[in-house]
Amino acid sequence: MKKRIGILTGGGDCPGLNPAIRGCVYAGERLGYEFVGFLDGWKGIIEGNTVFLNKDKVEYIIMQGATILGTSRTNPFKKEEHVQKVLENFKKFDLHALIAIGGEDTLGVATKLYEKYKLNVVGVPKTMDNDLNATDYTFGFDTAVTRAMDAANALIDTGRSHRRIMVFEVMGRHAGWVALFTAIASAADYVCLPERKIDGADMVSKIKKAYERKKFAMVVVSEAVEIAEEEKDPLQEVDQFGHVILKERGMGEKIAKYIESKTGIETRFAVIGHMQRGGQPTLFDRILGTRVGIKAVELINSGDFGKMAALVGNKVIGVPLKDATGELKVVGKDWFDLIDILF
Ligand code: F6P
Protein backbone atom coordinates (compact mmCIF):
# COMPACT_ATOMS: atom_id res chain seq x y z
CA MET A 1 0.00 0.00 0.00
CA LYS A 2 1.19 3.51 -0.81
CA LYS A 3 2.05 5.91 2.00
CA ARG A 4 -0.27 8.92 2.03
CA ILE A 5 0.71 12.59 2.39
CA GLY A 6 -1.85 15.28 3.25
CA ILE A 7 -1.50 18.86 2.00
CA LEU A 8 -3.23 22.02 3.18
CA THR A 9 -2.88 25.72 2.41
CA GLY A 10 -3.67 28.15 5.24
CA GLY A 11 -3.80 31.90 5.91
CA GLY A 12 -4.05 34.59 3.24
CA ASP A 13 -3.79 33.15 -0.26
CA CYS A 14 -1.06 34.23 -2.65
CA PRO A 15 0.24 33.34 -6.11
CA GLY A 16 2.66 30.43 -5.90
CA LEU A 17 0.46 28.16 -3.77
CA ASN A 18 -0.63 26.10 -6.77
CA PRO A 19 2.93 25.66 -8.08
CA ALA A 20 3.90 24.49 -4.57
CA ILE A 21 1.06 21.94 -4.42
CA ARG A 22 2.11 20.75 -7.86
CA GLY A 23 5.76 20.45 -6.80
CA CYS A 24 4.72 18.27 -3.83
CA VAL A 25 2.61 15.95 -5.97
CA TYR A 26 5.21 15.61 -8.74
CA ALA A 27 7.98 14.79 -6.28
CA GLY A 28 5.81 12.52 -4.13
CA GLU A 29 4.34 10.38 -6.91
CA ARG A 30 7.83 9.68 -8.19
CA LEU A 31 8.80 8.42 -4.75
CA GLY A 32 5.68 6.23 -4.51
CA TYR A 33 3.46 8.39 -2.27
CA GLU A 34 -0.19 9.26 -2.81
CA PHE A 35 -1.87 12.52 -1.83
CA VAL A 36 -4.95 13.89 -0.19
CA GLY A 37 -5.72 17.62 -0.12
CA PHE A 38 -7.50 19.16 2.89
CA LEU A 39 -9.85 21.98 1.98
CA ASP A 40 -9.67 25.48 3.47
CA GLY A 41 -6.58 25.25 5.65
CA TRP A 42 -6.72 23.74 9.13
CA LYS A 43 -10.54 23.79 8.87
CA GLY A 44 -10.26 20.96 6.33
CA ILE A 45 -8.45 18.61 8.65
CA ILE A 46 -10.67 19.54 11.61
CA GLU A 47 -13.81 18.79 9.58
CA GLY A 48 -12.37 16.04 7.40
CA ASN A 49 -13.08 17.81 4.08
CA THR A 50 -10.77 16.40 1.45
CA VAL A 51 -10.06 16.26 -2.23
CA PHE A 52 -7.99 13.70 -4.10
CA LEU A 53 -4.79 15.00 -5.70
CA ASN A 54 -2.71 13.43 -8.41
CA LYS A 55 -0.46 14.50 -11.26
CA ASP A 56 -3.33 14.84 -13.75
CA LYS A 57 -5.12 17.17 -11.38
CA VAL A 58 -2.18 19.47 -10.78
CA GLU A 59 -0.35 19.42 -14.11
CA TYR A 60 -1.63 22.80 -15.35
CA ILE A 61 -2.07 24.65 -12.07
CA ILE A 62 1.45 26.09 -12.18
CA MET A 63 0.11 29.17 -13.99
CA GLN A 64 -2.95 29.64 -11.77
CA GLY A 65 -3.25 32.18 -8.96
CA ALA A 66 -4.97 31.36 -5.64
CA THR A 67 -5.05 27.80 -4.26
CA ILE A 68 -7.06 24.88 -5.61
CA LEU A 69 -7.38 23.71 -1.98
CA GLY A 70 -8.98 26.89 -0.67
CA THR A 71 -7.78 28.53 2.53
CA SER A 72 -8.95 30.01 5.84
CA ARG A 73 -7.52 31.64 8.91
CA THR A 74 -8.76 28.84 11.18
CA ASN A 75 -6.60 28.21 14.25
CA PRO A 76 -7.20 24.72 15.71
CA PHE A 77 -5.50 25.77 18.94
CA LYS A 78 -8.40 28.15 19.68
CA LYS A 79 -10.40 25.11 20.86
CA GLU A 80 -9.05 21.95 22.49
CA GLU A 81 -11.64 19.79 20.66
CA HIS A 82 -10.31 21.08 17.34
CA VAL A 83 -6.80 19.95 18.18
CA GLN A 84 -8.25 16.54 19.05
CA LYS A 85 -10.07 16.48 15.68
CA VAL A 86 -6.80 17.19 13.87
CA LEU A 87 -5.15 14.29 15.71
CA GLU A 88 -8.11 11.95 15.04
CA ASN A 89 -8.31 12.82 11.36
CA PHE A 90 -4.57 12.45 10.94
CA LYS A 91 -5.13 8.80 11.92
CA LYS A 92 -8.47 8.37 10.17
CA PHE A 93 -7.06 9.52 6.82
CA ASP A 94 -4.07 7.27 7.42
CA LEU A 95 -1.56 10.06 6.89
CA HIS A 96 2.11 9.26 6.87
CA ALA A 97 2.80 13.00 6.93
CA LEU A 98 1.19 16.39 6.47
CA ILE A 99 2.53 19.32 4.46
CA ALA A 100 1.30 22.66 5.80
CA ILE A 101 1.77 25.46 3.28
CA GLY A 102 1.41 28.81 4.95
CA GLY A 103 2.82 31.81 6.72
CA GLU A 104 3.59 32.60 10.33
CA ASP A 105 0.19 31.48 11.66
CA THR A 106 -0.27 28.26 9.67
CA LEU A 107 3.32 27.22 10.29
CA GLY A 108 2.99 28.21 13.95
CA VAL A 109 0.21 25.61 14.23
CA ALA A 110 2.39 23.08 12.38
CA THR A 111 5.26 23.76 14.80
CA LYS A 112 3.03 23.12 17.82
CA LEU A 113 1.57 19.94 16.32
CA TYR A 114 5.09 18.66 15.75
CA GLU A 115 6.48 19.72 19.12
CA LYS A 116 3.53 18.83 21.36
CA TYR A 117 2.03 15.85 19.55
CA LYS A 118 4.98 14.54 17.50
CA LEU A 119 2.94 14.62 14.29
CA ASN A 120 4.88 14.06 11.07
CA VAL A 121 4.53 17.61 9.79
CA VAL A 122 6.67 19.64 7.39
CA GLY A 123 6.17 23.24 6.32
CA VAL A 124 6.27 25.17 3.06
CA PRO A 125 6.62 28.94 3.52
CA LYS A 126 4.31 31.30 1.68
CA THR A 127 3.28 34.88 2.16
CA MET A 128 3.04 37.98 0.05
CA ASP A 129 4.38 39.86 3.10
CA ASN A 130 7.82 38.14 2.89
CA ASP A 131 8.00 38.35 6.68
CA LEU A 132 8.94 34.76 7.54
CA ASN A 133 12.29 34.15 9.12
CA ALA A 134 14.75 31.44 8.08
CA THR A 135 13.98 31.84 4.38
CA ASP A 136 15.33 34.59 2.14
CA TYR A 137 12.09 34.95 0.19
CA THR A 138 8.59 33.53 0.28
CA PHE A 139 6.60 32.96 -2.87
CA GLY A 140 3.72 35.38 -3.29
CA PHE A 141 5.95 38.36 -2.55
CA ASP A 142 7.38 38.75 -6.03
CA THR A 143 3.95 38.62 -7.67
CA ALA A 144 2.40 40.99 -5.12
CA VAL A 145 5.16 43.56 -5.62
CA THR A 146 5.07 43.19 -9.40
CA ARG A 147 1.32 43.86 -9.30
CA ALA A 148 1.83 46.88 -7.02
CA MET A 149 4.71 48.20 -9.13
CA ASP A 150 2.49 48.18 -12.26
CA ALA A 151 -0.28 49.98 -10.37
CA ALA A 152 2.21 52.52 -9.03
CA ASN A 153 3.44 53.25 -12.54
CA ALA A 154 -0.15 53.92 -13.62
CA LEU A 155 -0.65 56.26 -10.67
CA ILE A 156 2.46 58.21 -11.62
CA ASP A 157 1.00 58.74 -15.12
CA THR A 158 -2.23 60.26 -13.87
CA GLY A 159 -0.46 62.17 -11.08
CA ARG A 160 1.84 63.76 -13.63
CA SER A 161 -1.08 64.81 -15.89
CA HIS A 162 -2.97 66.46 -13.04
CA ARG A 163 0.09 67.82 -11.23
CA ARG A 164 -0.96 66.00 -8.06
CA ILE A 165 0.66 64.16 -5.21
CA MET A 166 -0.34 60.51 -5.35
CA VAL A 167 -0.38 58.31 -2.25
CA PHE A 168 -0.45 54.56 -2.79
CA GLU A 169 -1.31 52.16 0.04
CA VAL A 170 -0.08 48.57 -0.23
CA MET A 171 -0.53 45.52 2.01
CA GLY A 172 2.25 43.70 3.82
CA ARG A 173 0.95 43.60 7.36
CA HIS A 174 3.56 44.57 9.98
CA ALA A 175 6.54 44.19 7.66
CA GLY A 176 7.40 46.92 5.18
CA TRP A 177 8.91 44.70 2.45
CA VAL A 178 6.04 45.12 -0.01
CA ALA A 179 5.98 48.90 0.43
CA LEU A 180 9.76 49.21 0.24
CA PHE A 181 10.24 47.10 -2.89
CA THR A 182 7.24 48.72 -4.60
CA ALA A 183 8.58 52.20 -3.82
CA ILE A 184 12.09 51.41 -5.06
CA ALA A 185 10.88 49.71 -8.24
CA SER A 186 8.41 52.43 -9.16
CA ALA A 187 10.73 55.40 -8.53
CA ALA A 188 8.54 56.77 -5.73
CA ASP A 189 9.60 59.93 -3.91
CA TYR A 190 8.86 58.74 -0.40
CA VAL A 191 8.06 55.50 1.39
CA CYS A 192 6.30 55.03 4.73
CA LEU A 193 7.19 51.78 6.52
CA PRO A 194 5.91 50.27 9.77
CA GLU A 195 9.52 49.78 10.85
CA ARG A 196 10.23 53.54 10.87
CA LYS A 197 7.81 55.92 12.56
CA ILE A 198 6.85 58.64 10.11
CA ASP A 199 8.72 61.87 10.58
CA GLY A 200 6.01 64.24 9.30
CA ALA A 201 8.34 67.22 8.78
CA ASP A 202 10.87 65.14 6.82
CA MET A 203 8.15 63.60 4.67
CA VAL A 204 6.51 66.94 3.86
CA SER A 205 9.79 68.67 3.07
CA LYS A 206 10.96 65.88 0.75
CA ILE A 207 7.62 65.66 -1.04
CA LYS A 208 7.52 69.45 -1.47
CA LYS A 209 11.02 69.39 -2.98
CA ALA A 210 10.08 66.60 -5.38
CA TYR A 211 6.92 68.47 -6.35
CA GLU A 212 8.78 71.73 -6.97
CA ARG A 213 11.13 69.91 -9.33
CA LYS A 214 8.61 67.96 -11.44
CA LYS A 215 5.10 69.12 -10.44
CA PHE A 216 3.96 65.75 -9.13
CA ALA A 217 5.09 63.33 -6.47
CA MET A 218 4.45 59.76 -5.45
CA VAL A 219 4.38 58.28 -1.95
CA VAL A 220 4.08 54.56 -1.14
CA VAL A 221 2.51 53.73 2.23
CA SER A 222 2.45 50.40 4.03
CA GLU A 223 -0.96 49.56 5.53
CA ALA A 224 0.52 49.10 9.01
CA VAL A 225 2.42 52.36 9.21
CA GLU A 226 2.04 54.38 12.41
CA ILE A 227 1.42 58.08 12.69
CA ALA A 228 2.65 59.34 16.03
CA GLU A 229 -0.57 61.19 16.90
CA GLU A 230 -2.88 58.32 15.97
CA GLU A 231 -5.04 56.98 18.79
CA LYS A 232 -5.10 53.19 19.06
CA ASP A 233 -8.65 51.83 18.85
CA PRO A 234 -9.16 49.33 21.71
CA LEU A 235 -12.14 47.80 19.89
CA GLN A 236 -10.33 47.02 16.67
CA GLU A 237 -11.25 43.64 15.22
CA VAL A 238 -8.73 40.76 15.38
CA ASP A 239 -8.62 37.42 13.55
CA GLN A 240 -8.29 33.93 15.14
CA PHE A 241 -4.54 34.42 15.49
CA GLY A 242 -5.01 37.78 17.27
CA HIS A 243 -3.90 39.98 14.33
CA VAL A 244 -5.53 43.35 13.88
CA ILE A 245 -7.49 43.48 10.61
CA LEU A 246 -5.56 46.30 8.98
CA LYS A 247 -7.74 47.05 6.00
CA GLU A 248 -10.03 49.29 8.06
CA ARG A 249 -7.22 51.62 9.15
CA GLY A 250 -7.06 53.51 5.87
CA MET A 251 -3.50 54.72 6.30
CA GLY A 252 -3.19 55.77 2.64
CA GLU A 253 -6.15 58.08 3.02
CA LYS A 254 -4.95 59.45 6.37
CA ILE A 255 -1.50 60.20 5.01
CA ALA A 256 -2.91 61.77 1.83
CA LYS A 257 -5.03 64.12 3.96
CA TYR A 258 -2.05 64.94 6.16
CA ILE A 259 0.16 65.74 3.15
CA GLU A 260 -2.53 67.87 1.49
CA SER A 261 -3.12 69.83 4.68
CA LYS A 262 0.60 70.50 5.17
CA THR A 263 1.52 71.27 1.55
CA GLY A 264 -1.67 72.79 0.15
CA ILE A 265 -1.11 70.62 -2.96
CA GLU A 266 -3.96 68.53 -4.36
CA THR A 267 -3.39 64.94 -3.22
CA ARG A 268 -5.16 61.69 -4.11
CA PHE A 269 -4.80 58.21 -2.67
CA ALA A 270 -5.34 54.68 -3.99
CA VAL A 271 -5.42 51.33 -2.19
CA ILE A 272 -4.46 48.19 -4.08
CA GLY A 273 -5.73 45.77 -1.39
CA HIS A 274 -6.44 42.19 -2.38
CA MET A 275 -5.69 42.77 -6.07
CA GLN A 276 -2.09 42.18 -4.99
CA ARG A 277 -2.94 38.65 -3.94
CA GLY A 278 -4.68 37.36 -7.05
CA GLY A 279 -3.76 36.61 -10.61
CA GLN A 280 -1.08 34.49 -12.23
CA PRO A 281 2.16 33.95 -10.33
CA THR A 282 5.31 35.54 -11.75
CA LEU A 283 8.10 33.35 -13.10
CA PHE A 284 10.01 33.73 -9.81
CA ASP A 285 7.03 32.56 -7.74
CA ARG A 286 6.32 29.63 -10.06
CA ILE A 287 9.89 28.39 -9.73
CA LEU A 288 10.21 29.07 -5.99
CA GLY A 289 6.81 27.45 -5.27
CA THR A 290 7.81 24.38 -7.26
CA ARG A 291 11.22 24.08 -5.56
CA VAL A 292 9.94 24.39 -1.99
CA GLY A 293 7.07 21.97 -2.75
CA ILE A 294 9.54 19.37 -4.01
CA LYS A 295 11.83 19.93 -1.03
CA ALA A 296 8.96 19.39 1.43
CA VAL A 297 8.43 15.88 0.03
CA GLU A 298 12.16 15.17 0.13
CA LEU A 299 12.15 16.16 3.82
CA ILE A 300 9.30 13.72 4.45
CA ASN A 301 11.04 11.00 2.50
CA SER A 302 14.15 11.32 4.63
CA GLY A 303 12.11 11.44 7.86
CA ASP A 304 13.10 15.06 8.51
CA PHE A 305 9.89 16.14 10.23
CA GLY A 306 9.39 19.46 12.02
CA LYS A 307 11.29 21.18 9.21
CA MET A 308 10.41 23.80 6.63
CA ALA A 309 11.69 24.02 3.04
CA ALA A 310 13.55 27.34 2.91
CA LEU A 311 15.34 29.36 0.26
CA VAL A 312 18.78 30.22 1.61
CA GLY A 313 20.98 31.92 -0.97
CA ASN A 314 20.21 29.97 -4.11
CA LYS A 315 19.63 26.66 -2.37
CA VAL A 316 16.43 25.19 -0.99
CA ILE A 317 17.19 23.47 2.31
CA GLY A 318 15.35 22.14 5.37
CA VAL A 319 15.36 24.40 8.45
CA PRO A 320 13.61 23.85 11.79
CA LEU A 321 9.98 25.03 11.60
CA LYS A 322 10.32 26.88 14.88
CA ASP A 323 13.12 29.06 13.44
CA ALA A 324 10.67 30.42 10.87
CA THR A 325 7.84 31.28 13.22
CA GLY A 326 9.49 32.60 16.36
CA GLU A 327 9.60 36.23 15.27
CA LEU A 328 8.74 38.23 12.16
CA LYS A 329 11.36 39.22 9.60
CA VAL A 330 10.94 42.96 9.18
CA VAL A 331 12.88 45.62 7.29
CA GLY A 332 16.05 46.01 9.36
CA LYS A 333 18.35 48.95 9.95
CA ASP A 334 20.70 47.55 7.30
CA TRP A 335 18.19 48.86 4.73
CA PHE A 336 17.94 52.37 6.18
CA ASP A 337 21.03 53.78 4.38
CA LEU A 338 19.70 52.63 1.03
CA ILE A 339 16.29 54.13 1.89
CA ASP A 340 17.93 57.45 2.72
CA ILE A 341 19.75 57.46 -0.64
CA LEU A 342 16.62 56.74 -2.65
CA PHE A 343 13.93 58.72 -0.84
O1 F6P B 1 -0.71 38.29 5.27
C1 F6P B 1 -1.12 38.55 3.98
C2 F6P B 1 -2.08 39.71 3.92
O2 F6P B 1 -2.42 39.96 2.57
C3 F6P B 1 -1.59 40.99 4.60
O3 F6P B 1 -0.71 41.72 3.78
C4 F6P B 1 -2.90 41.68 4.88
O4 F6P B 1 -2.79 42.58 5.97
C5 F6P B 1 -3.81 40.54 5.25
O5 F6P B 1 -3.26 39.38 4.63
C6 F6P B 1 -5.23 40.71 4.79
O6 F6P B 1 -5.97 39.65 5.28
P1 F6P B 1 -7.42 39.24 4.78
O7 F6P B 1 -7.28 38.62 3.41
O8 F6P B 1 -7.89 38.29 5.79
O9 F6P B 1 -8.21 40.52 4.69
Short mmCIF file of N, CA and C in Angstrom, two decimals, residues 197-198 226-231:
data_model
loop_
_atom_site.label_atom_id
_atom_site.label_comp_id
_atom_site.label_asym_id
_atom_site.label_seq_id
_atom_site.Cartn_x
_atom_site.Cartn_y
_atom_site.Cartn_z
N LYS A 197 8.91 54.97 12.29
CA LYS A 197 7.81 55.92 12.56
C LYS A 197 7.93 57.10 11.60
N ILE A 198 6.79 57.56 11.10
CA ILE A 198 6.85 58.64 10.11
C ILE A 198 7.31 59.94 10.78
N GLU A 226 2.58 53.67 11.24
CA GLU A 226 2.04 54.38 12.41
C GLU A 226 2.27 55.88 12.26
N ILE A 227 1.22 56.64 12.57
CA ILE A 227 1.42 58.08 12.69
C ILE A 227 1.45 58.37 14.18
N ALA A 228 2.45 59.13 14.60
CA ALA A 228 2.65 59.34 16.03
C ALA A 228 1.38 59.75 16.77
N GLU A 229 0.60 60.66 16.18
CA GLU A 229 -0.57 61.19 16.90
C GLU A 229 -1.75 60.22 16.92
N GLU A 230 -1.69 59.16 16.11
CA GLU A 230 -2.88 58.32 15.97
C GLU A 230 -3.25 57.62 17.28
N GLU A 231 -4.53 57.68 17.61
CA GLU A 231 -5.04 56.98 18.79
C GLU A 231 -5.24 55.52 18.44
#
